[in-house]
Coordinates of C-alpha atoms in Angstrom, one line a residue:
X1 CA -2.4 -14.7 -1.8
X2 CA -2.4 -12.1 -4.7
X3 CA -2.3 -13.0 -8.4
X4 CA -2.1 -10.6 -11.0
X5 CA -3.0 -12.1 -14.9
X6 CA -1.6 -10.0 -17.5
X7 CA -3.6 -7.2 -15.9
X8 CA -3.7 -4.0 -18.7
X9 CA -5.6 -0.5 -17.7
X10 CA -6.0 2.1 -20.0
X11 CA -7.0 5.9 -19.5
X12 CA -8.3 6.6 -23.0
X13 CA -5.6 6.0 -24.9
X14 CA -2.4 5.9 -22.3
X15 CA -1.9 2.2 -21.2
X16 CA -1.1 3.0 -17.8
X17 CA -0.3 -0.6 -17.0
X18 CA 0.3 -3.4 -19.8
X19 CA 0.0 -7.0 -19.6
X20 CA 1.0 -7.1 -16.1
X21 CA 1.6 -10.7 -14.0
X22 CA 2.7 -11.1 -10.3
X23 CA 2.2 -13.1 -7.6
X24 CA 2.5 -12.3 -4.3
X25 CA 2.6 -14.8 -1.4
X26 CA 2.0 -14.2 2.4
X27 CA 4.1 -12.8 4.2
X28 CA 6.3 -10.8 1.9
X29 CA 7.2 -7.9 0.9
X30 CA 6.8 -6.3 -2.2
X31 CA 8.6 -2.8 -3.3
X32 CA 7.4 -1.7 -6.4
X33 CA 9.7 0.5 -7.8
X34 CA 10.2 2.7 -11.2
X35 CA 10.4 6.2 -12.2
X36 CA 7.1 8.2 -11.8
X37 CA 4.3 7.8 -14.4
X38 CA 5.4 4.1 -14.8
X39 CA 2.2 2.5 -13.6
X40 CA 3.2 1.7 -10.0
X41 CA 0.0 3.0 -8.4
X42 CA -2.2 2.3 -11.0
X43 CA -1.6 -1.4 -10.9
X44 CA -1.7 -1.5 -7.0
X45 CA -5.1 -0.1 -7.4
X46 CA -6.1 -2.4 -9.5
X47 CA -5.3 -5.0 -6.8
X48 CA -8.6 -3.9 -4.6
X49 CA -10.9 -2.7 -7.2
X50 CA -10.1 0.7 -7.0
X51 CA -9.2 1.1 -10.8
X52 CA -10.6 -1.2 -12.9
X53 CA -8.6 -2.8 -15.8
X54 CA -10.0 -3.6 -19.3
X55 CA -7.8 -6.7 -19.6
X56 CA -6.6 -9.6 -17.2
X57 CA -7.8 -10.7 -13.7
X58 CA -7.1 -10.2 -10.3
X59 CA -7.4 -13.0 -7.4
X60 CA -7.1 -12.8 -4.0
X61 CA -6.9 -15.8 -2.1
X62 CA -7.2 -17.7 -5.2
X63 CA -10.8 -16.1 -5.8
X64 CA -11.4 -13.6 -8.8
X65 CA -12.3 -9.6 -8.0
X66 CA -15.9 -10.1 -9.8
X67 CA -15.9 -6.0 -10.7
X68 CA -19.0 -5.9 -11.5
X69 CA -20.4 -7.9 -9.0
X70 CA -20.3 -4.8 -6.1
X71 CA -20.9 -7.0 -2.7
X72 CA -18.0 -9.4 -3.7
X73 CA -15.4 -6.6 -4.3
X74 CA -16.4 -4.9 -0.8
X75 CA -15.9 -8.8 0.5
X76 CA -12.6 -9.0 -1.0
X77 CA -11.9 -5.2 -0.5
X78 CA -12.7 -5.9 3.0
X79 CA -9.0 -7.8 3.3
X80 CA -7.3 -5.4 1.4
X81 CA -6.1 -2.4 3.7
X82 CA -5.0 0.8 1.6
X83 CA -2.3 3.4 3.0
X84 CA -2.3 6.6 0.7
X85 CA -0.2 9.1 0.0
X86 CA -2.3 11.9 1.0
X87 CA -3.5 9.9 4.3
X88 CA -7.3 10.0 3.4
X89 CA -8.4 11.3 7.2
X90 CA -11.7 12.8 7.9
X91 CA -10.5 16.3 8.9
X92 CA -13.6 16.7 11.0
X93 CA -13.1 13.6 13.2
X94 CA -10.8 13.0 15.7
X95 CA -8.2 10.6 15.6
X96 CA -10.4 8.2 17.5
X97 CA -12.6 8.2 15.8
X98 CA -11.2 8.1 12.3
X99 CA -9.6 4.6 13.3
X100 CA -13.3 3.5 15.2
X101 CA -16.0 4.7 12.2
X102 CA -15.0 1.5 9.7
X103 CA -14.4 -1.4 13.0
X104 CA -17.6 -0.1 13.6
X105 CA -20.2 0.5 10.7
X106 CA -18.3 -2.4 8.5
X107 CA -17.4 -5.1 10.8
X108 CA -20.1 -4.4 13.5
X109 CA -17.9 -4.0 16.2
X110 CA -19.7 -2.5 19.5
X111 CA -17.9 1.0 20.3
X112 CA -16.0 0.0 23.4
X113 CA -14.8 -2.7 21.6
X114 CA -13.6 -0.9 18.7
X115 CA -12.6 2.0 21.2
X116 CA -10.0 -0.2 23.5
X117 CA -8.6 -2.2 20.0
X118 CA -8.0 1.7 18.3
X119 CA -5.7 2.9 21.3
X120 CA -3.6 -0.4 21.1
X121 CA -2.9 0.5 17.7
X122 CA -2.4 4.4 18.3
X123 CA -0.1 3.0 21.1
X124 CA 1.8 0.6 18.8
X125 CA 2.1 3.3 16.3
X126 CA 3.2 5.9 18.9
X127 CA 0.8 8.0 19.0
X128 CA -2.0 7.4 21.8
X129 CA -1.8 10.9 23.2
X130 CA -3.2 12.0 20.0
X131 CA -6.2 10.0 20.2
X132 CA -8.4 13.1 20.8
X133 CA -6.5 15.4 18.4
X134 CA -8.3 16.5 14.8
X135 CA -5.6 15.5 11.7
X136 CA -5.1 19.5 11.4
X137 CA -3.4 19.0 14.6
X138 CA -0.7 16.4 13.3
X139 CA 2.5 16.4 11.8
X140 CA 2.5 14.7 7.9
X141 CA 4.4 12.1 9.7
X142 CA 1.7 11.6 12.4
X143 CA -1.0 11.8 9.7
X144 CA 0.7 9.1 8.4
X145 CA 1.1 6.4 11.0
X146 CA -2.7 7.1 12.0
X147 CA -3.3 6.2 8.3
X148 CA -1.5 3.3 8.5
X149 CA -3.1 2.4 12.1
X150 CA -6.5 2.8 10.7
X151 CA -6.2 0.3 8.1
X152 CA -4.7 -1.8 10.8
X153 CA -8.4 -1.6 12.6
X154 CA -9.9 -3.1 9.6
X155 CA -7.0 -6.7 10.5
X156 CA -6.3 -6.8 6.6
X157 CA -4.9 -9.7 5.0
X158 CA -2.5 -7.5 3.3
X159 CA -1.6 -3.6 2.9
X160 CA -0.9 -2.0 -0.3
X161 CA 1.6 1.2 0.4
X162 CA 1.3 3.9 -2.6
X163 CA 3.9 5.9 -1.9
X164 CA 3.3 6.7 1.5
X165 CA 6.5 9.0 2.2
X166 CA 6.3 10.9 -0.8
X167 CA 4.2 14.0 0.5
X168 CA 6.3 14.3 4.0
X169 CA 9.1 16.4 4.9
X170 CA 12.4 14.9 4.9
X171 CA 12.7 14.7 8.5
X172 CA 9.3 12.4 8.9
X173 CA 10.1 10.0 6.4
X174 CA 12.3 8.0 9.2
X175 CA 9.3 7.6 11.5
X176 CA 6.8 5.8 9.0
X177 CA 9.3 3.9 7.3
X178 CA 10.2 2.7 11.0
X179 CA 6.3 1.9 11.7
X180 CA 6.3 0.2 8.5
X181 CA 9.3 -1.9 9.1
X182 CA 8.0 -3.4 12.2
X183 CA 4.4 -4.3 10.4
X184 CA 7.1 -6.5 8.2
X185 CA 8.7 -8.4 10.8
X186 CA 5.4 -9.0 12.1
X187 CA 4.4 -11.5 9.4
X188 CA 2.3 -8.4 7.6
X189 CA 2.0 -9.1 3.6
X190 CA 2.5 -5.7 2.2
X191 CA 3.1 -4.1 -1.1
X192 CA 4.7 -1.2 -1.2
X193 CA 5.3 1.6 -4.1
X194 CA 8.0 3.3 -2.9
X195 CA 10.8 6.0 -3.9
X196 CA 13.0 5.0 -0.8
X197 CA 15.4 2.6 -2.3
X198 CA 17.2 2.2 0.9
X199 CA 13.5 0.6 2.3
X200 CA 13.3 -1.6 -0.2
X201 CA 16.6 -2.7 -0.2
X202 CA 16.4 -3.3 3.8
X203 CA 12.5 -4.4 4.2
X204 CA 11.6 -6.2 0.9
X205 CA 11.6 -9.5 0.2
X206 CA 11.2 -8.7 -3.4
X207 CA 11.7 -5.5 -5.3
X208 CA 9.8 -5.0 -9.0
X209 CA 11.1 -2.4 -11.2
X210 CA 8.0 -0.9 -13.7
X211 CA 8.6 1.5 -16.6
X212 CA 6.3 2.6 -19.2
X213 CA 3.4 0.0 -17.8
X214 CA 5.3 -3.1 -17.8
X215 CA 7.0 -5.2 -15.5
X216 CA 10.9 -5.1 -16.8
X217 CA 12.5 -7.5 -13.9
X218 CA 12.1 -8.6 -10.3
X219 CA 13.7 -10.2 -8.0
X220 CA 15.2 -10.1 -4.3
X221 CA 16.8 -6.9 -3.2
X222 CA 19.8 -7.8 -3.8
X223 CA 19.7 -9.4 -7.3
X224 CA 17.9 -5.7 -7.8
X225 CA 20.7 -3.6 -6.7
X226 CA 23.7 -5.9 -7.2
X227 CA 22.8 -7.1 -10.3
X228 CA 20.5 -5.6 -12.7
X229 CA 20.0 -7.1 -15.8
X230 CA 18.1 -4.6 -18.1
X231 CA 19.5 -1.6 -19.5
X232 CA 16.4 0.1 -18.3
X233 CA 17.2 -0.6 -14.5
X234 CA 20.4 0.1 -14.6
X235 CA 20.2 3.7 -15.9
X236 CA 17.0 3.9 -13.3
X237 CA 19.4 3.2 -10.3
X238 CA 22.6 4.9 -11.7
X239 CA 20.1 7.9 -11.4
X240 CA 18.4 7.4 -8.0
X241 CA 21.5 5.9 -5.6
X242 CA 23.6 8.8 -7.2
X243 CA 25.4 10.5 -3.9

C-alpha cells in the first residue's frame, strides 16, 4: 500500500531523514518510534507530499507521488488522511462544519449528505453533542477525536498519526488512544508516531525504532520490546519503560 525507497530529506544541511525504506501493507499498524528530533514526523510527511525529500520515492498503491506534478499529489493526497498534533481545526467553524467543509468542496458531496455522514462519525467518536460547539469550546482530548473524525469524512485509505497525544494533558491521552484503537480493529491502515510505548506495544502490528534519520530495526511489538537487537534500542527503552 505504502512504499518508502531509500527516502532522504534534508533541511540545509541536517538530514532529517536518511536513506529511509519501508513498506507498509493494508491493514496494519505501524508505530514509529525513537527519541525526539530522530526524523519520525518528517518521514511520515514525506509519505503525502507534505515535505518533499531530495532523494528516493514514495508510492502509494504501487503509483509514484509525482511532486511536482500538483493534481497527482492532491489525487494521492486525497487517500492519505493526516491527524496532527496540534489538531489543525478552523477555530471559527463549528465542529460541524470543520468535519463537512472538505466532504463537501473536495469530494462534492451535497451538504445533507455530508451533514448526516459527519454526525455518524461525531457519534462514533463520542462526541455528537458537540456538533455545534466552536474548538475553543473543547477539551485537547475532544479536539482531538474531532481531528481524527474529520479525516475520517475524507474515507482515507490510510491515516498517518504524528504524535497525536503529545500536546494533551495526561488525563486525555486514554480517550484518543481508545478512539484510535478501535479505527485498528476496524481493518484501518494507520501509521502512527507515537511516544506511548504501551500503544504500540498493544495496537501495532509493527513497531520501527528511528534515530538520527535512519531506520535502526523493526519488527513486531514483541520482537521490539522482548528483544532488541541494537545497542541503540536498547538504551532507547531502558530509558522510556523506566518505572
Amino acid at each position: 500500500m505504502i512504499k518508502l525507497e531509500n527516502v532522504t530529506k534534508r533541511f540545509k544541511s541536517l538530514e532529517a531523514v536518511k536513506n529511509a525504506s519501508l513498506h507498509i501493507k493494508k491493514g496494519e499498524i505501524v508505530c514509529v518510534i525513537g527519541p525526539s528530533g530522530s526524523g519520525k514526523s518528517t518521514m511520515i510527511r514525506c509519505i503525502n507530499g507534505l515535505e518533499i525529500p531530495e532523494e528516493g520515492s514514495v508510492y502509494l498503491d504501487g503509483e509514484q507521488l509525482q511532486y511536482e506534478n500538483e493534481q497527482d499529489l492532491d489525487e494521492k493526497r486525497a487517500k492519505v488522511g493526516f491527524v496532527f498534533q496540534h489538531f489543525n481545526l478552523f477555530p471559527h467553524m463549528t465542529v460541524l462544519d470543520n468535519l463537512t467543509l472538505a466532504p463537501i468542496q473536495v469530494l462534492k458531496k451535497e451538504k445533507e449528505e455530508a451533514e448526516k455522514e459527519a454526525e455518524q462519525l461525531l457519534e462514533r467518536v463520542g462526541l455528537l453533542d458537540k456538533k455545534d460547539a466552536f474548538p475553543a469550546q473543547l477539551s485537547g482530548g475532544q479536539k482531538q477525536r474531532v481531528a481524527i473524525a474529520r479525516c475520517l469524512a475524507m474515507q482515507p485509505e490510510v491515516i498517518l498519526f504524528d504524535e497525536p497525544t503529545s500536546a494533551l494533558d495526561p488525563e486525555m491521552i486514554g480517550e484518543v488512544l481508545d478512539v484510535m484503537q478501535e479505527l485498528a480493529q476496524s481493518g484501518m491502515t494507520m501509521v502512527v508516531v507515537t511516544h506511548e510505548m504501551g500503544f504500540a506495544r498493544r495496537v501495532g502490528t509493527r513497531v520501527v525504532f528511528m534515530d538520527e534519520g535512519e531506520i535502526v530495526e523493526e519488527g513486531t511489538p514483541k520482537q521490539i520490546f522482548d528483544s532488541p537487537k541494537s545497542p541503540r534500542l536498547q538504551e532507547f527503552l531502558s530509558k522510556v519503560l523506566r518505572s
